[in-house]
Short mmCIF file of C-alpha atoms in Angstrom, two decimals:
data_model
loop_
_atom_site.label_atom_id
_atom_site.label_comp_id
_atom_site.label_asym_id
_atom_site.label_seq_id
_atom_site.Cartn_x
_atom_site.Cartn_y
_atom_site.Cartn_z
CA MET A 24 -0.05 30.00 9.60
CA ILE A 25 -3.14 31.41 11.64
CA CYS A 26 -6.17 29.22 11.11
CA GLU A 27 -9.24 31.09 9.28
CA PHE A 28 -12.35 29.32 7.95
CA ASP A 29 -14.78 30.75 5.29
CA MET A 30 -17.97 31.43 7.65
CA GLY A 31 -20.50 31.04 4.96
CA VAL A 32 -23.80 29.48 4.86
CA SER A 33 -23.16 25.72 5.29
CA GLY A 34 -24.22 22.47 7.22
CA PHE A 35 -20.59 20.79 6.59
CA ARG A 36 -17.01 21.46 7.29
CA GLU A 37 -14.09 19.61 6.15
CA ALA A 38 -10.61 20.56 6.57
CA PHE A 39 -9.21 17.59 7.60
CA GLY A 40 -5.67 16.81 6.32
CA ASN A 41 -4.88 20.43 5.50
CA ASN A 42 -1.41 21.11 8.03
CA LEU A 43 -3.58 23.88 9.44
CA SER A 44 -2.43 25.27 12.64
CA GLY A 45 -3.30 27.92 15.41
CA SER A 46 -6.28 27.96 17.44
CA ILE A 47 -10.12 26.66 16.35
CA PRO A 48 -11.94 30.28 15.90
CA ARG A 49 -14.72 30.14 18.13
CA GLU A 50 -16.59 31.99 15.54
CA ILE A 51 -17.37 28.28 14.18
CA GLY A 52 -19.90 27.64 17.71
CA TYR A 53 -22.21 30.41 15.48
CA LEU A 54 -22.86 28.38 12.89
CA ASN A 55 -26.30 27.36 13.85
CA HIS A 56 -27.10 25.08 10.93
CA LEU A 57 -23.32 22.98 11.22
CA ILE A 58 -24.04 19.16 10.93
CA SER A 59 -20.56 18.28 11.14
CA LEU A 60 -17.39 19.54 11.77
CA ASP A 61 -14.34 17.31 10.28
CA LEU A 62 -10.93 19.40 11.39
CA TYR A 63 -8.82 16.03 12.07
CA ASN A 64 -5.26 15.31 10.74
CA ASN A 65 -3.66 19.11 11.09
CA GLN A 66 -1.64 21.35 13.95
CA LEU A 67 -4.19 22.93 15.43
CA SER A 68 -3.76 23.90 19.14
CA GLY A 69 -4.93 25.52 21.76
CA VAL A 70 -8.34 24.34 23.46
CA ILE A 71 -11.90 23.23 21.67
CA PRO A 72 -13.57 26.79 21.95
CA ARG A 73 -16.88 26.76 24.55
CA THR A 74 -19.06 27.93 21.93
CA PHE A 75 -19.09 24.59 19.97
CA GLY A 76 -21.80 24.23 22.62
CA ASN A 77 -23.76 26.37 21.02
CA LEU A 78 -24.13 24.10 17.31
CA LYS A 79 -27.48 22.07 18.31
CA SER A 80 -27.85 20.94 14.82
CA LEU A 81 -23.82 19.25 15.30
CA ILE A 82 -24.40 15.34 14.79
CA PHE A 83 -20.28 14.77 14.27
CA MET A 84 -17.24 16.50 15.27
CA ARG A 85 -13.76 15.01 14.26
CA LEU A 86 -10.74 16.86 15.89
CA ASN A 87 -8.39 14.34 16.45
CA SER A 88 -4.80 14.06 15.65
CA ASN A 89 -4.43 17.53 16.09
CA LYS A 90 -2.19 19.78 19.40
CA LEU A 91 -5.44 20.82 21.64
CA LYS A 92 -5.44 21.05 25.08
CA GLY A 93 -7.41 21.35 28.18
CA THR A 94 -10.84 19.30 28.73
CA ILE A 95 -13.81 19.08 26.25
CA PRO A 96 -16.11 22.07 27.46
CA ASP A 97 -19.11 21.59 29.50
CA LYS A 98 -21.28 22.90 27.13
CA VAL A 99 -20.40 20.21 24.56
CA ILE A 100 -20.66 17.29 27.25
CA LYS A 101 -24.12 18.77 27.36
CA LEU A 102 -24.59 18.22 23.16
CA ILE A 103 -23.86 14.59 23.96
CA GLN A 104 -25.77 14.23 27.10
CA LEU A 105 -29.02 15.31 25.00
CA GLY A 106 -27.81 13.18 21.87
CA ASN A 107 -27.40 15.71 19.56
CA LEU A 108 -23.93 14.99 18.91
CA ARG A 109 -23.52 11.62 18.44
CA ILE A 110 -19.91 10.83 17.09
CA MET A 111 -17.12 12.87 18.66
CA ASN A 112 -13.50 11.75 18.16
CA VAL A 113 -10.92 13.95 19.87
CA SER A 114 -8.05 10.99 20.51
CA ASP A 115 -4.42 11.89 19.75
CA ASN A 116 -4.66 15.40 20.82
CA LEU A 117 -3.08 16.83 24.66
CA LEU A 118 -6.40 16.87 26.04
CA ALA A 119 -6.98 16.41 29.62
CA GLY A 120 -9.87 14.44 31.57
CA SER A 121 -12.23 11.80 30.56
CA VAL A 122 -15.88 11.68 29.36
CA HIS A 123 -18.21 8.93 31.18
CA ARG A 124 -20.71 7.45 29.49
CA HIS A 125 -23.00 7.20 32.02
CA GLY A 126 -26.56 9.08 31.42
CA PHE A 127 -25.73 9.60 27.97
CA ALA A 128 -28.13 9.08 24.71
CA THR A 129 -25.82 6.47 22.75
CA THR A 130 -23.20 8.05 21.36
CA THR A 131 -19.96 6.95 19.83
CA ILE A 132 -17.07 8.91 22.00
CA ILE A 133 -13.31 8.27 21.07
CA GLN A 134 -11.03 10.18 23.29
CA ASP A 135 -8.04 7.87 22.94
CA ALA A 136 -7.77 4.57 20.47
CA LYS A 137 -5.04 4.00 21.82
CA ALA A 138 -6.33 3.25 25.43
#
């Protein structure tokens, strides 16, 4: 199954628990008015698209319980540092690296709930 999303105009995208597979479309990163992105508990693989760093309105992002690999893109880390992205859950994936809280605005980051 290839992961496809309706890219209409909306501030919210929810597709959790739908057994979606494939990579996350980089085009989601061009939804300028996106406030919430909820893709947890699927079978999504590949990396978190760098284009997610373009989501300046994004406040909430839940990508946990998938098969994502790689690291969190620097541009996404910048959204956290600027205080735009307030809640991000990427736990229960195959991600590498760590996110250091020094210098961040008040943000909840969940990388590994088991740690």
